[in-house]
C-alpha cells in the first residue's frame, strides 16, 4: 500500500491505487452478514465461482471529496444504492439493502480519510461498490453465496486533458446492453464493450458513440457516460433509451438545468441525423463529470460542434459550473443530494 503523503494529487489520472481499507459483506444461508472493514485487498475464490463462469457481477461508482469548509462529502449515494439494488434483481442476485449500502459508503470513506484528495486538487476518492456470485456453480444458474464490497481509490480526470474537448467516433460495434437491461451496471456489459473501446483508442478517439443496436439510427451513450446536447436556442436534450444506463449525473443535470439555469429540458429519443444540428455536446457521469465533445467522427465524415472545439461551450460550462458548485457545497444543493461523512 502506498503512503498517501507521497501521492501527487494534481497529477492523478483515473487509475487504481490501493488504499488502507475496503468494506466486505457476505451473503450465505439466505442472509447478509453484518459487514466489516478489512485491510486485505485480495479475494480468494474457488475456480468454479459463478462470477468466473457466468460473470454474475454488478458494480457502482460514486465519489467522495473535500468541500471548502473542510467537510468530506459524497454525492447522492442513495441513488447508487437504488441502482445497484435494481442491477442485483436483474441478475438474480440478493440485493444489498439500500440503507446498509449508504452506511457502508460512509464507513469506508471515514476509514480511508487519508486517501481523500485535498480540496482544490481536482481529484477525488472514487468508490467502487461491487457484488459477485462467489460459490461454485457449473450448471447455468445463479450462485447461492455472494460478496458485496466497496473498494476506494483516489482519482483524477477520466479523460486526458481535463476540460479540453474530446473527439469520439460512431462505433461499429453495439454496446452489449440488451434492450431493457441498460439500467444495470453489470460486468459482462462492460466486458463486451472492451473491444470497441480499445478499437476507438487505437484509432485515436477518446470514446465511442453507440447507436441503438436494432436500427442504428438513434443515439444511445458512450462506454462510460451518457450524452447531453444543447440546441442552438439553449434547450438541453438527453437521449432516452431502455438500453442505456440511467446516469445519476445526467438526471442531476436535467434538474439543475431546469431549476437553476431556467433551461428547457427534453429527455427523448435522439436521432443521429439531428446531432449535426446541436450547438453543444458533452458526456456526463461520475467519472466523466461533464466532459465537452468537440468532434464526432462518422465513417469519414465529421460533425464539429460550433462552440466547444477549443473549450467547453457556454451552456456546457454553465451546467458544469452549477453542478460542480452544488457538489462542492458552494451552491445550495437540493435536499438530500449531499451526504456529509462524519
Ligand atoms: N453510462 C455508463 C455506461 C456508465 O458506465 C456510467 C458511469 O457510471 C454512466 C453512464 C454515468 O452514470 P453516473 O452518472 O450514474 O455515474
Ligand atoms: C463511473 O462513472 O462511475 C463509471 O462507472 C464509469 C466507468 C467507465 C469508469
Tab-separated table of C-alpha atoms and ligand atoms in Angstrom:
chain	number	residue	atom	x	y	z
A	1	UNK	CA	0.000	0.000	0.000
A	2	UNK	CA	1.240	3.454	-0.937
A	3	UNK	CA	1.812	6.121	1.735
A	4	UNK	CA	-0.900	8.718	0.997
A	5	UNK	CA	1.539	11.512	1.876
A	6	UNK	CA	3.548	10.625	-1.246
A	7	UNK	CA	0.596	10.899	-3.683
A	8	UNK	CA	0.826	13.792	-6.164
A	9	UNK	CA	-2.892	14.580	-6.152
A	10	UNK	CA	-2.811	17.074	-9.045
A	11	UNK	CA	-1.153	14.510	-11.308
A	12	UNK	CA	-3.620	11.677	-10.751
A	13	UNK	CA	-5.358	10.128	-13.732
A	14	UNK	CA	-8.207	7.638	-13.500
A	15	UNK	CA	-6.350	4.626	-12.129
A	16	UNK	CA	-6.291	2.243	-9.187
A	17	UNK	CA	-4.255	2.995	-6.095
A	18	UNK	CA	-4.621	0.532	-3.251
A	19	UNK	CA	-5.980	2.214	-0.122
A	20	UNK	CA	-5.962	1.110	3.519
A	21	UNK	CA	-9.489	-0.298	3.927
A	22	UNK	CA	-12.283	-1.878	1.921
A	23	UNK	CA	-15.774	-2.878	3.077
A	24	UNK	CA	-16.851	-6.516	2.795
A	25	UNK	CA	-20.187	-8.166	3.473
A	26	UNK	CA	-21.023	-11.789	2.676
A	27	UNK	CA	-24.322	-13.434	1.797
A	28	UNK	CA	-24.707	-17.036	2.962
A	29	UNK	CA	-27.635	-19.233	4.009
A	30	UNK	CA	-30.090	-16.662	2.704
A	31	UNK	CA	-28.820	-13.598	4.570
A	32	UNK	CA	-26.207	-10.831	4.521
A	33	UNK	CA	-23.786	-10.741	7.459
A	34	UNK	CA	-23.035	-7.556	9.430
A	35	UNK	CA	-20.189	-6.478	7.118
A	36	UNK	CA	-16.789	-5.157	8.169
A	37	UNK	CA	-13.813	-3.105	7.057
A	38	UNK	CA	-10.814	-5.228	6.104
A	39	UNK	CA	-7.222	-4.463	5.140
A	40	UNK	CA	-6.588	-7.333	2.689
A	41	UNK	CA	-7.198	-6.222	-0.893
A	42	UNK	CA	-7.034	-9.773	-2.280
A	43	UNK	CA	-10.007	-12.080	-2.779
A	44	UNK	CA	-9.589	-15.857	-2.795
A	45	UNK	CA	-12.344	-17.725	-4.627
A	46	UNK	CA	-12.966	-21.220	-5.886
A	47	UNK	CA	-12.087	-21.721	-9.571
A	48	UNK	CA	-15.719	-22.517	-10.310
A	49	UNK	CA	-17.185	-19.413	-8.618
A	50	UNK	CA	-20.227	-18.148	-10.514
A	51	UNK	CA	-18.548	-14.801	-11.198
A	52	UNK	CA	-15.801	-16.546	-13.228
A	53	UNK	CA	-18.047	-18.933	-15.091
A	54	UNK	CA	-21.127	-16.824	-15.791
A	55	UNK	CA	-19.979	-13.273	-14.949
A	56	UNK	CA	-22.586	-12.833	-12.255
A	57	UNK	CA	-21.427	-9.437	-11.040
A	58	UNK	CA	-22.526	-5.839	-10.904
A	59	UNK	CA	-20.994	-2.609	-9.679
A	60	UNK	CA	-21.497	1.074	-8.971
A	61	UNK	CA	-19.366	4.216	-8.953
A	62	UNK	CA	-19.512	7.381	-6.828
A	63	UNK	CA	-17.133	9.977	-5.461
A	64	UNK	CA	-16.188	11.472	-2.081
A	65	UNK	CA	-14.245	14.731	-1.784
A	66	UNK	CA	-13.460	17.676	0.482
A	67	UNK	CA	-15.526	20.850	0.400
A	68	UNK	CA	-14.026	24.317	1.001
A	69	UNK	CA	-15.067	24.265	4.670
A	70	UNK	CA	-13.233	21.010	5.358
A	71	UNK	CA	-16.110	18.520	5.267
A	72	UNK	CA	-15.793	15.242	3.417
A	73	UNK	CA	-18.980	14.622	1.453
A	74	UNK	CA	-20.338	12.285	-1.179
A	75	UNK	CA	-22.935	12.929	-3.858
A	76	UNK	CA	-26.304	11.161	-3.816
A	77	UNK	CA	-25.159	7.717	-2.567
A	78	UNK	CA	-28.818	6.727	-2.127
A	79	UNK	CA	-29.183	6.824	-5.916
A	80	UNK	CA	-26.297	4.376	-6.356
A	81	UNK	CA	-27.830	2.156	-3.658
A	82	UNK	CA	-31.073	2.094	-5.597
A	83	UNK	CA	-29.493	1.400	-8.985
A	84	UNK	CA	-27.369	-1.405	-7.551
A	85	UNK	CA	-30.491	-2.879	-5.978
A	86	UNK	CA	-32.075	-2.960	-9.465
A	87	UNK	CA	-28.903	-4.416	-11.023
A	88	UNK	CA	-28.863	-7.225	-8.455
A	89	UNK	CA	-32.514	-8.119	-9.045
A	90	UNK	CA	-31.969	-8.246	-12.813
A	91	UNK	CA	-29.006	-10.599	-12.315
A	92	UNK	CA	-30.851	-12.876	-9.848
A	93	UNK	CA	-28.617	-11.745	-7.005
A	94	UNK	CA	-29.870	-10.943	-3.499
A	95	UNK	CA	-29.969	-7.135	-3.444
A	96	UNK	CA	-27.831	-5.413	-0.853
A	97	UNK	CA	-30.090	-3.352	1.480
A	98	UNK	CA	-30.112	0.311	0.422
A	99	UNK	CA	-29.633	1.778	3.899
A	100	UNK	CA	-26.720	-0.588	4.556
A	101	UNK	CA	-25.188	0.463	1.213
A	102	UNK	CA	-25.139	4.134	2.261
A	103	UNK	CA	-23.826	3.197	5.711
A	104	UNK	CA	-21.052	1.104	4.130
A	105	UNK	CA	-20.068	4.058	1.897
A	106	UNK	CA	-19.809	6.294	4.960
A	107	UNK	CA	-17.712	3.731	6.862
A	108	UNK	CA	-15.265	3.067	4.049
A	109	UNK	CA	-14.773	6.791	3.322
A	110	UNK	CA	-14.222	7.606	7.005
A	111	UNK	CA	-11.688	4.758	7.328
A	112	UNK	CA	-9.756	5.978	4.264
A	113	UNK	CA	-9.758	9.724	5.118
A	114	UNK	CA	-6.027	10.000	4.379
A	115	UNK	CA	-6.725	8.994	0.787
A	116	UNK	CA	-9.361	11.681	0.156
A	117	UNK	CA	-7.574	14.214	-2.068
A	118	UNK	CA	-7.214	17.716	-0.579
A	119	UNK	CA	-9.662	20.446	-1.634
A	120	UNK	CA	-8.686	22.278	-4.808
A	121	UNK	CA	-6.567	19.498	-6.330
A	122	UNK	CA	-9.333	18.496	-8.759
A	123	UNK	CA	-9.028	14.889	-7.572
A	124	UNK	CA	-11.496	12.849	-5.506
A	125	UNK	CA	-11.882	9.484	-3.826
A	126	UNK	CA	-13.702	7.126	-6.172
A	127	UNK	CA	-15.837	4.443	-4.522
A	128	UNK	CA	-16.459	1.241	-6.425
A	129	UNK	CA	-19.172	-0.845	-4.750
A	130	UNK	CA	-19.384	-4.261	-6.413
A	131	UNK	CA	-21.020	-7.591	-5.877
A	132	UNK	CA	-20.484	-11.082	-7.259
A	133	UNK	CA	-21.611	-14.704	-7.030
A	134	UNK	CA	-18.884	-16.429	-5.035
A	135	UNK	CA	-19.669	-20.141	-4.653
A	136	UNK	CA	-19.006	-22.827	-7.280
A	137	UNK	CA	-21.695	-23.456	-9.931
A	138	UNK	CA	-21.282	-25.454	-13.103
A	139	UNK	CA	-24.813	-25.666	-14.491
A	140	UNK	CA	-26.087	-22.290	-15.729
A	141	UNK	CA	-27.738	-20.882	-12.635
A	142	UNK	CA	-27.208	-18.108	-10.101
A	143	UNK	CA	-24.884	-18.564	-7.114
A	144	UNK	CA	-26.153	-19.179	-3.570
A	145	UNK	CA	-23.399	-17.163	-1.940
A	146	UNK	CA	-22.292	-13.593	-2.671
A	147	UNK	CA	-19.858	-10.891	-1.659
A	148	UNK	CA	-20.666	-7.200	-1.596
A	149	UNK	CA	-17.579	-4.994	-1.431
A	150	UNK	CA	-16.601	-1.367	-1.707
A	151	UNK	CA	-13.065	-0.549	-2.784
A	152	UNK	CA	-11.835	3.036	-2.888
A	153	UNK	CA	-9.131	4.721	-4.932
A	154	UNK	CA	-8.127	8.371	-5.371
A	155	UNK	CA	-8.689	9.515	-8.966
A	156	UNK	CA	-8.148	12.493	-11.230
A	157	UNK	CA	-9.901	13.266	-14.544
A	158	UNK	CA	-11.293	10.360	-16.584
A	159	UNK	CA	-10.298	11.853	-19.936
A	160	UNK	CA	-6.729	13.013	-20.524
A	161	UNK	CA	-6.511	16.769	-20.919
A	162	UNK	CA	-9.144	17.535	-18.262
A	163	UNK	CA	-11.705	20.011	-19.587
A	164	UNK	CA	-10.342	20.048	-23.175
A	165	UNK	CA	-12.962	18.893	-25.699
A	166	UNK	CA	-12.548	15.309	-26.843
A	167	UNK	CA	-13.115	13.626	-30.197
A	168	UNK	CA	-15.225	10.485	-30.280
A	169	UNK	CA	-16.317	8.098	-33.031
A	170	UNK	CA	-19.556	6.447	-34.015
A	171	UNK	CA	-18.900	2.859	-33.005
A	172	UNK	CA	-19.007	-0.028	-35.460
A	173	UNK	CA	-19.898	-2.216	-32.509
A	174	UNK	CA	-23.002	-2.418	-30.365
A	175	UNK	CA	-22.737	-1.816	-26.675
A	176	UNK	CA	-23.752	-5.166	-25.251
A	177	UNK	CA	-26.591	-3.963	-23.065
A	178	UNK	CA	-29.623	-5.936	-24.211
A	179	UNK	CA	-32.729	-3.833	-24.594
A	180	UNK	CA	-34.273	-3.158	-21.216
A	181	UNK	CA	-31.132	-4.004	-19.250
A	182	UNK	CA	-29.390	-0.684	-19.700
A	183	UNK	CA	-30.403	0.293	-16.215
A	184	UNK	CA	-27.955	-2.192	-14.740
A	185	UNK	CA	-24.218	-1.776	-14.363
A	186	UNK	CA	-23.083	-5.339	-14.939
A	187	UNK	CA	-19.592	-6.697	-15.508
A	188	UNK	CA	-20.472	-8.587	-18.676
A	189	UNK	CA	-21.920	-5.488	-20.378
A	190	UNK	CA	-18.566	-3.814	-19.955
A	191	UNK	CA	-16.506	-6.878	-20.944
A	192	UNK	CA	-18.376	-6.914	-24.255
A	193	UNK	CA	-17.524	-3.241	-24.807
A	194	UNK	CA	-13.757	-3.646	-24.236
A	195	UNK	CA	-13.013	-4.477	-27.883
A	196	UNK	CA	-14.972	-1.422	-29.032
A	197	UNK	CA	-13.183	0.934	-26.644
A	198	UNK	CA	-9.740	-0.420	-27.471
A	199	UNK	CA	-10.514	-0.100	-31.186
A	200	UNK	CA	-11.545	3.540	-30.689
A	201	UNK	CA	-8.401	4.270	-28.636
A	202	UNK	CA	-6.146	2.599	-31.237
A	203	UNK	CA	-7.693	4.892	-33.854
A	204	UNK	CA	-7.046	7.952	-31.655
A	205	UNK	CA	-10.572	8.553	-30.320
A	206	UNK	CA	-11.401	9.131	-26.667
A	207	UNK	CA	-14.720	7.242	-26.672
A	208	UNK	CA	-17.425	5.587	-28.758
A	209	UNK	CA	-20.854	6.905	-29.573
A	210	UNK	CA	-23.064	3.822	-29.512
A	211	UNK	CA	-26.202	3.826	-31.616
A	212	UNK	CA	-29.221	1.673	-30.870
A	213	UNK	CA	-28.323	-1.857	-31.991
A	214	UNK	CA	-31.674	-2.562	-33.688
A	215	UNK	CA	-31.957	0.346	-36.122
A	216	UNK	CA	-28.632	2.151	-35.728
A	217	UNK	CA	-30.437	5.454	-36.118
A	218	UNK	CA	-30.697	6.617	-32.511
A	219	UNK	CA	-28.034	7.887	-30.124
A	220	UNK	CA	-27.526	5.789	-27.007
A	221	UNK	CA	-24.489	6.570	-24.829
A	222	UNK	CA	-20.723	6.094	-24.672
A	223	UNK	CA	-18.785	3.326	-22.920
A	224	UNK	CA	-18.800	5.101	-19.570
A	225	UNK	CA	-21.056	8.160	-19.777
A	226	UNK	CA	-24.419	9.472	-21.013
A	227	UNK	CA	-24.752	12.225	-23.633
A	228	UNK	CA	-26.005	15.744	-23.158
A	229	UNK	CA	-26.759	18.010	-26.129
A	230	UNK	CA	-27.719	21.672	-26.255
A	231	UNK	CA	-29.707	23.102	-29.169
A	232	UNK	CA	-28.911	26.455	-30.788
A	233	UNK	CA	-31.717	28.050	-28.761
A	234	UNK	CA	-30.426	26.697	-25.430
A	235	UNK	CA	-32.580	23.606	-24.855
A	236	UNK	CA	-30.935	20.692	-23.068
A	237	UNK	CA	-31.622	17.402	-24.865
A	238	UNK	CA	-30.696	13.991	-23.409
A	239	UNK	CA	-31.234	10.632	-25.138
A	240	UNK	CA	-33.922	8.344	-23.776
A	241	UNK	CA	-33.444	4.610	-24.240
A	242	UNK	CA	-34.147	1.370	-22.416
A	243	UNK	CA	-30.660	0.115	-23.086
A	244	UNK	CA	-28.569	2.912	-21.591
A	245	UNK	CA	-27.527	3.395	-18.007
A	246	UNK	CA	-29.728	5.944	-16.223
A	247	UNK	CA	-26.834	8.184	-15.218
A	248	UNK	CA	-27.223	9.847	-11.839
A	249	UNK	CA	-25.145	12.759	-13.137
A	250	UNK	CA	-27.449	13.124	-16.157
A	251	UNK	CA	-30.572	13.068	-14.004
A	252	UNK	CA	-28.971	15.659	-11.697
A	253	UNK	CA	-28.015	17.827	-14.682
A	254	UNK	CA	-31.567	17.760	-16.059
A	255	UNK	CA	-32.827	19.010	-12.681
A	256	UNK	CA	-30.109	21.655	-12.395
A	257	UNK	CA	-30.638	22.888	-15.984
A	258	UNK	CA	-34.343	23.367	-15.399
A	259	UNK	CA	-34.435	24.601	-11.810
A	260	UNK	CA	-31.166	26.524	-11.511
A	261	UNK	CA	-30.489	27.663	-15.085
A	262	UNK	CA	-34.051	28.022	-16.388
A	263	UNK	CA	-33.315	25.887	-19.445
A	264	UNK	CA	-35.919	23.939	-21.354
A	265	UNK	CA	-35.126	20.237	-20.870
A	266	UNK	CA	-36.071	17.392	-23.202
A	267	UNK	CA	-35.423	13.740	-22.335
A	268	UNK	CA	-36.404	11.956	-25.534
A	269	UNK	CA	-35.213	9.749	-28.370
A	270	UNK	CA	-32.381	11.474	-30.232
A	271	UNK	CA	-31.798	10.520	-33.857
A	272	UNK	CA	-28.210	10.502	-35.077
A	273	UNK	CA	-29.332	12.590	-38.072
A	274	UNK	CA	-30.179	15.531	-35.803
A	275	UNK	CA	-26.834	15.536	-33.938
A	276	UNK	CA	-25.208	17.800	-36.561
A	277	UNK	CA	-27.776	20.497	-35.710
A	278	UNK	CA	-26.920	20.717	-31.992
A	279	UNK	CA	-24.750	23.590	-30.780
A	280	UNK	CA	-23.025	21.709	-27.966
A	281	UNK	CA	-22.350	18.126	-26.986
A	282	UNK	CA	-20.967	16.673	-23.778
A	283	UNK	CA	-20.545	13.454	-21.844
A	284	UNK	CA	-21.684	13.145	-18.259
A	285	UNK	CA	-21.081	10.649	-15.497
A	286	UNK	CA	-19.426	10.225	-12.121
A	287	UNK	CA	-16.028	9.620	-13.699
A	288	UNK	CA	-16.533	11.930	-16.702
A	289	UNK	CA	-18.264	14.704	-14.651
A	290	UNK	CA	-19.173	16.917	-17.649
A	291	UNK	CA	-16.681	16.480	-20.493
A	292	UNK	CA	-17.181	18.516	-23.678
A	293	UNK	CA	-17.199	16.751	-27.054
A	294	UNK	CA	-15.758	18.875	-29.868
A	295	UNK	CA	-15.987	16.449	-32.749
A	296	UNK	CA	-17.748	13.217	-33.697
A	297	UNK	CA	-16.206	11.096	-36.423
A	298	UNK	CA	-18.668	9.110	-38.506
A	299	UNK	CA	-17.023	6.838	-41.076
A	300	UNK	CA	-15.070	9.523	-42.954
A	301	UNK	CA	-17.445	12.386	-42.112
A	302	UNK	CA	-17.026	14.740	-39.178
A	303	UNK	CA	-19.546	16.573	-37.037
A	304	UNK	CA	-17.898	19.613	-35.456
A	305	UNK	CA	-19.815	21.484	-32.793
A	306	UNK	CA	-19.817	25.254	-33.438
A	307	UNK	CA	-18.884	26.002	-29.844
A	308	UNK	CA	-16.768	23.529	-27.984
A	309	UNK	CA	-13.877	22.781	-30.344
A	310	UNK	CA	-11.314	24.624	-28.217
A	311	UNK	CA	-13.090	24.806	-24.881
A	312	UNK	CA	-16.430	23.971	-23.267
A	313	UNK	CA	-19.394	25.606	-24.970
A	314	UNK	CA	-21.204	28.313	-22.964
A	315	UNK	CA	-24.178	26.188	-21.873
A	316	UNK	CA	-21.998	23.178	-21.058
A	317	UNK	CA	-19.810	25.470	-18.945
A	318	UNK	CA	-22.841	26.815	-17.063
A	319	UNK	CA	-24.056	23.263	-16.428
A	320	UNK	CA	-20.578	22.170	-15.333
A	321	UNK	CA	-20.099	25.157	-13.010
A	322	UNK	CA	-23.523	24.778	-11.410
A	323	UNK	CA	-23.344	21.016	-10.948
A	324	UNK	CA	-19.807	21.042	-9.531
A	325	UNK	CA	-20.709	24.109	-7.404
A	326	UNK	CA	-23.574	22.111	-5.890
A	327	UNK	CA	-21.373	19.048	-5.426
A	328	UNK	CA	-18.719	21.112	-3.637
A	329	UNK	CA	-21.369	22.828	-1.473
A	330	UNK	CA	-20.584	26.249	-2.967
A	331	UNK	CA	-24.116	26.495	-4.369
A	332	UNK	CA	-27.060	25.384	-2.259
A	333	UNK	CA	-27.890	21.768	-3.099
A	334	UNK	CA	-31.376	20.321	-3.471
A	335	UNK	CA	-32.498	18.498	-0.322
A	336	UNK	CA	-30.696	15.191	0.217
A	337	UNK	CA	-28.089	15.496	-2.544
A	338	UNK	CA	-25.041	15.895	-0.296
A	339	UNK	CA	-24.095	13.343	2.349
A	340	UNK	CA	-21.620	14.665	4.900
A	341	UNK	CA	-19.250	11.996	6.242
A	342	UNK	CA	-18.843	12.184	9.987
B	1	LIG	N1	-23.202	5.170	-18.708
B	1	LIG	C1	-22.317	4.208	-18.439
B	1	LIG	C2	-22.201	3.061	-19.387
B	1	LIG	C3	-21.521	4.291	-17.274
B	1	LIG	O1	-20.621	3.337	-17.005
B	1	LIG	C4	-21.654	5.405	-16.424
B	1	LIG	C5	-20.871	5.515	-15.209
B	1	LIG	O2	-21.293	5.198	-14.148
B	1	LIG	C6	-22.596	6.383	-16.754
B	1	LIG	C7	-23.352	6.241	-17.897
B	1	LIG	C8	-22.805	7.575	-15.861
B	1	LIG	O3	-23.582	7.250	-14.753
B	1	LIG	P1	-23.465	8.056	-13.389
B	1	LIG	O4	-23.721	9.479	-13.713
B	1	LIG	O5	-24.506	7.472	-12.527
B	1	LIG	O6	-22.076	7.845	-12.887
B	2	LIG	C1	-18.483	5.869	-13.346
B	2	LIG	O1	-18.530	6.992	-13.838
B	2	LIG	O2	-18.591	5.682	-12.121
B	2	LIG	C2	-18.289	4.679	-14.165
B	2	LIG	O3	-18.572	3.607	-13.731
B	2	LIG	C3	-17.701	4.831	-15.476
B	2	LIG	C4	-16.597	3.866	-15.669
B	2	LIG	C5	-16.444	3.684	-17.114
B	2	LIG	C6	-15.346	4.329	-15.007
